[in-house]
mmCIF file of C-alpha atoms in Angstrom:
data_model
loop_
_atom_site.group_PDB
_atom_site.id
_atom_site.type_symbol
_atom_site.label_atom_id
_atom_site.label_comp_id
_atom_site.label_asym_id
_atom_site.label_seq_id
_atom_site.Cartn_x
_atom_site.Cartn_y
_atom_site.Cartn_z
ATOM 1 C CA MET A 1 117.136 156.114 -82.380
ATOM 2 C CA LYS A 2 114.088 156.440 -80.117
ATOM 3 C CA THR A 3 110.720 157.007 -81.793
ATOM 4 C CA ILE A 4 108.812 160.076 -80.661
ATOM 5 C CA PRO A 5 105.229 159.128 -79.754
ATOM 6 C CA PRO A 6 102.254 160.995 -81.203
ATOM 7 C CA LEU A 7 101.416 164.034 -79.077
ATOM 8 C CA TYR A 8 97.672 163.281 -78.840
ATOM 9 C CA SER A 9 95.738 160.055 -78.670
ATOM 10 C CA LEU A 10 91.967 159.678 -78.952
ATOM 11 C CA VAL A 11 90.914 156.633 -76.926
ATOM 12 C CA ILE A 12 88.068 154.745 -75.308
ATOM 13 C CA PHE A 13 88.457 153.963 -71.625
ATOM 14 C CA PRO A 14 86.867 151.030 -69.828
ATOM 15 C CA LYS A 15 85.342 151.576 -66.381
ATOM 16 C CA SER A 16 87.701 152.689 -63.614
ATOM 17 C CA GLU A 17 87.616 149.340 -61.770
ATOM 18 C CA GLN A 18 88.371 147.534 -65.041
ATOM 19 C CA SER A 19 91.356 149.817 -65.640
ATOM 20 C CA THR A 20 92.613 148.996 -62.157
ATOM 21 C CA LEU A 21 92.247 145.280 -62.861
ATOM 22 C CA VAL A 22 94.131 145.598 -66.172
ATOM 23 C CA MET A 23 96.956 147.373 -64.341
ATOM 24 C CA SER A 24 97.090 144.540 -61.795
ATOM 25 C CA TYR A 25 97.349 142.020 -64.659
ATOM 26 C CA LYS A 26 100.219 143.997 -66.143
ATOM 27 C CA GLN A 27 102.057 144.158 -62.818
ATOM 28 C CA LEU A 28 101.565 140.422 -62.224
ATOM 29 C CA LEU A 29 102.940 139.650 -65.673
ATOM 30 C CA LYS A 30 105.866 142.005 -65.056
ATOM 31 C CA LYS A 31 106.779 139.991 -61.926
ATOM 32 C CA HIS A 32 107.008 136.873 -64.085
ATOM 33 C CA ILE A 33 108.701 138.137 -67.261
ATOM 34 C CA GLY A 34 110.220 141.525 -66.415
ATOM 35 C CA TRP A 35 109.602 144.815 -68.188
ATOM 36 C CA PHE A 36 107.595 144.908 -71.431
ATOM 37 C CA GLY A 37 106.052 147.526 -73.673
ATOM 38 C CA SER A 38 102.873 149.109 -72.263
ATOM 39 C CA VAL A 39 103.579 147.816 -68.742
ATOM 40 C CA ASN A 40 102.662 151.201 -67.246
ATOM 41 C CA ALA A 41 100.040 152.291 -69.786
ATOM 42 C CA ALA A 42 96.484 152.845 -68.590
ATOM 43 C CA ALA A 43 93.870 150.500 -70.063
ATOM 44 C CA HIS A 44 92.461 151.980 -73.268
ATOM 45 C CA ILE A 45 91.371 151.273 -76.826
ATOM 46 C CA THR A 46 93.203 153.489 -79.299
ATOM 47 C CA VAL A 47 90.942 155.193 -81.827
ATOM 48 C CA ILE A 48 93.344 157.583 -83.602
ATOM 49 C CA ASN A 49 96.616 159.399 -82.898
ATOM 50 C CA PHE A 50 97.696 162.911 -83.852
ATOM 51 C CA GLU A 51 101.353 163.749 -84.254
ATOM 52 C CA ASN A 52 101.102 167.398 -83.231
ATOM 53 C CA GLU A 53 98.856 170.247 -82.071
ATOM 54 C CA LEU A 54 98.200 171.512 -85.600
ATOM 55 C CA SER A 55 97.038 168.127 -86.838
ATOM 56 C CA LEU A 56 94.705 167.775 -83.867
ATOM 57 C CA GLN A 57 93.240 171.283 -84.230
ATOM 58 C CA LEU A 58 92.528 170.652 -87.921
ATOM 59 C CA HIS A 59 90.329 167.683 -86.971
ATOM 60 C CA LEU A 60 88.954 168.342 -83.477
ATOM 61 C CA ASP A 61 85.702 170.037 -84.546
ATOM 62 C CA ARG A 62 85.002 167.173 -86.976
ATOM 63 C CA ILE A 63 85.640 164.645 -84.191
ATOM 64 C CA ARG A 64 83.081 166.443 -82.043
ATOM 65 C CA GLU A 65 80.613 166.434 -84.969
ATOM 66 C CA PHE A 66 81.166 162.711 -85.433
ATOM 67 C CA CYS A 67 80.527 162.065 -81.745
ATOM 68 C CA ASN A 68 77.211 163.933 -82.011
ATOM 69 C CA THR A 69 76.087 161.230 -84.444
ATOM 70 C CA ALA A 70 77.731 158.216 -82.770
ATOM 71 C CA ILE A 71 75.448 155.784 -80.985
ATOM 72 C CA SER A 72 76.646 154.308 -77.705
ATOM 73 C CA GLN A 73 76.611 150.568 -77.160
ATOM 74 C CA LYS A 74 77.510 148.111 -74.428
ATOM 75 C CA VAL A 75 80.753 146.303 -75.264
ATOM 76 C CA THR A 76 82.098 143.087 -73.780
ATOM 77 C CA PHE A 77 85.715 141.972 -73.483
ATOM 78 C CA ASN A 78 85.752 138.278 -72.681
ATOM 79 C CA ALA A 79 88.872 136.462 -73.933
ATOM 80 C CA TRP A 80 92.657 136.470 -73.857
ATOM 81 C CA ASP A 81 94.279 136.717 -77.289
ATOM 82 C CA SER A 82 97.429 137.824 -79.051
ATOM 83 C CA PHE A 83 98.795 139.264 -82.251
ATOM 84 C CA GLY A 84 101.343 136.564 -83.037
ATOM 85 C CA GLU A 85 104.009 136.433 -80.386
ATOM 86 C CA ARG A 86 104.309 140.198 -79.957
ATOM 87 C CA THR A 87 101.149 141.565 -78.275
ATOM 88 C CA PHE A 88 99.025 139.928 -75.555
ATOM 89 C CA PHE A 89 95.604 141.483 -75.046
ATOM 90 C CA ILE A 90 92.010 141.178 -73.871
ATOM 91 C CA ALA A 91 89.679 140.580 -76.820
ATOM 92 C CA LEU A 92 86.066 141.519 -77.469
ATOM 93 C CA ASP A 93 83.127 139.287 -78.214
ATOM 94 C CA GLN A 94 82.125 139.259 -81.900
ATOM 95 C CA ILE A 95 79.304 141.851 -81.701
ATOM 96 C CA SER A 96 81.428 144.270 -79.654
ATOM 97 C CA GLN A 97 84.410 143.769 -81.980
ATOM 98 C CA GLN A 98 82.285 144.672 -84.993
ATOM 99 C CA TYR A 99 80.836 147.742 -83.239
ATOM 100 C CA LEU A 100 84.185 149.160 -82.080
ATOM 101 C CA ASP A 101 86.011 148.362 -85.319
ATOM 102 C CA ASN A 102 83.243 150.056 -87.320
ATOM 103 C CA LEU A 103 83.292 153.052 -84.958
ATOM 104 C CA ILE A 104 87.050 153.465 -85.428
ATOM 105 C CA ILE A 105 86.913 152.981 -89.207
ATOM 106 C CA ASP A 106 83.933 155.321 -89.561
ATOM 107 C CA LEU A 107 85.720 158.093 -87.646
ATOM 108 C CA HIS A 108 88.844 157.737 -89.783
ATOM 109 C CA LEU A 109 86.784 157.914 -92.970
ATOM 110 C CA TYR A 110 84.756 160.861 -91.613
ATOM 111 C CA LEU A 111 88.028 162.727 -91.065
ATOM 112 C CA GLY A 112 89.225 161.823 -94.558
ATOM 113 C CA PHE A 113 91.881 159.311 -93.495
ATOM 114 C CA LYS A 114 92.399 156.046 -95.318
ATOM 115 C CA ILE A 115 92.032 152.970 -93.146
ATOM 116 C CA LYS A 116 91.581 149.396 -94.282
ATOM 117 C CA ASN A 117 90.751 147.768 -90.979
ATOM 118 C CA ALA A 118 90.798 148.092 -87.222
ATOM 119 C CA HIS A 119 91.126 145.591 -84.426
ATOM 120 C CA ALA A 120 89.988 147.116 -81.145
ATOM 121 C CA HIS A 121 91.492 145.475 -78.036
ATOM 122 C CA LEU A 122 92.825 146.163 -74.531
ATOM 123 C CA SER A 123 96.589 145.585 -74.582
ATOM 124 C CA ILE A 124 98.210 143.859 -71.658
ATOM 125 C CA ALA A 125 101.745 143.521 -73.063
ATOM 126 C CA ARG A 126 103.576 144.581 -76.217
ATOM 127 C CA GLY A 127 106.953 143.549 -77.592
ATOM 128 C CA LEU A 128 106.963 140.018 -76.212
ATOM 129 C CA ASP A 129 108.983 137.125 -77.553
ATOM 130 C CA THR A 130 107.759 133.526 -77.855
ATOM 131 C CA LYS A 131 108.821 132.541 -74.334
ATOM 132 C CA LYS A 132 107.228 135.593 -72.704
ATOM 133 C CA MET A 133 104.006 135.094 -74.689
ATOM 134 C CA LYS A 134 103.826 131.492 -73.521
ATOM 135 C CA THR A 135 104.260 132.662 -69.924
ATOM 136 C CA ALA A 136 101.471 135.236 -70.372
ATOM 137 C CA TYR A 137 99.040 132.629 -71.664
ATOM 138 C CA GLU A 138 99.968 130.197 -68.893
ATOM 139 C CA LEU A 139 99.677 132.848 -66.207
ATOM 140 C CA PHE A 140 96.168 133.937 -67.242
ATOM 141 C CA ARG A 141 94.729 130.694 -68.670
ATOM 142 C CA ASN A 142 92.544 130.118 -65.575
ATOM 143 C CA THR A 143 91.577 133.786 -65.200
ATOM 144 C CA THR A 144 88.076 134.428 -66.490
ATOM 145 C CA ILE A 145 87.713 137.788 -68.147
ATOM 146 C CA ASN A 146 84.372 139.555 -68.598
ATOM 147 C CA PHE A 147 84.512 143.337 -68.849
ATOM 148 C CA GLU A 148 81.332 145.110 -69.900
ATOM 149 C CA PHE A 149 80.849 148.836 -70.205
ATOM 150 C CA ASN A 150 78.851 151.327 -72.204
ATOM 151 C CA CYS A 151 81.011 152.829 -74.935
ATOM 152 C CA ASP A 152 79.578 156.347 -74.942
ATOM 153 C CA SER A 153 82.532 158.701 -75.364
ATOM 154 C CA PHE A 154 86.060 159.281 -76.569
ATOM 155 C CA HIS A 155 88.802 160.753 -74.412
ATOM 156 C CA LEU A 156 91.527 162.940 -75.851
ATOM 157 C CA ARG A 157 94.875 162.399 -74.128
ATOM 158 C CA ARG A 158 98.081 164.401 -74.415
ATOM 159 C CA TYR A 159 101.473 162.745 -74.134
ATOM 160 C CA ASN A 160 103.354 163.954 -71.059
ATOM 161 C CA TYR A 161 107.082 163.926 -71.778
ATOM 162 C CA ARG A 162 107.911 164.235 -68.073
ATOM 163 C CA THR A 163 106.045 161.036 -67.131
ATOM 164 C CA GLN A 164 106.576 159.374 -70.531
ATOM 165 C CA GLN A 165 102.863 158.458 -70.554
ATOM 166 C CA TYR A 166 99.569 159.648 -71.993
ATOM 167 C CA SER A 167 98.620 160.842 -68.529
ATOM 168 C CA ASP A 168 96.928 164.146 -69.335
ATOM 169 C CA VAL A 169 93.263 163.832 -70.322
ATOM 170 C CA VAL A 170 92.474 167.008 -72.235
ATOM 171 C CA GLU A 171 88.828 166.438 -73.100
ATOM 172 C CA LYS A 172 86.002 163.908 -72.864
ATOM 173 C CA ILE A 173 83.813 163.936 -75.972
ATOM 174 C CA ASP A 174 80.433 162.308 -75.324
ATOM 175 C CA PHE A 175 78.387 160.540 -77.983
ATOM 176 C CA ARG A 176 74.891 161.820 -78.640
ATOM 177 C CA LYS A 177 72.478 161.207 -75.805
#
């Protein structure tokens, strides 16, 4: 049975040129290992998902309130990493990791959701096995990664069932200026 994805996803986007580079990494990896989860997904950091329109509408004003108090900060992604043998991703430096994880946790708590931890990252590939993970590490081991951008907003995306992607950006919610 196929799992239905959440209808809305609140995310942080890197800069456009960084997103393009992440997509090129995904396509290069696909040439070496074949299809994998998130191969066509745009580069993003997931903040929170909403299963349906009602759930989103119940929380959207509070998300906007939260963003009015959120302080922007430069974040740096500078290493290749993985969650076991399943997910290969671009990791943050320690200060950026703490900032984004706290931002995500604080929003969840502000909305009244329970969350124990967060681990912000930019996914390259999901659902890998040991052999495919080894190939990913080998393929990118000599590729220096250093993405920096100012995290100053959230983007609300809607899942598009026709494209099978979160391709519809509904709203950009800026942090306080």
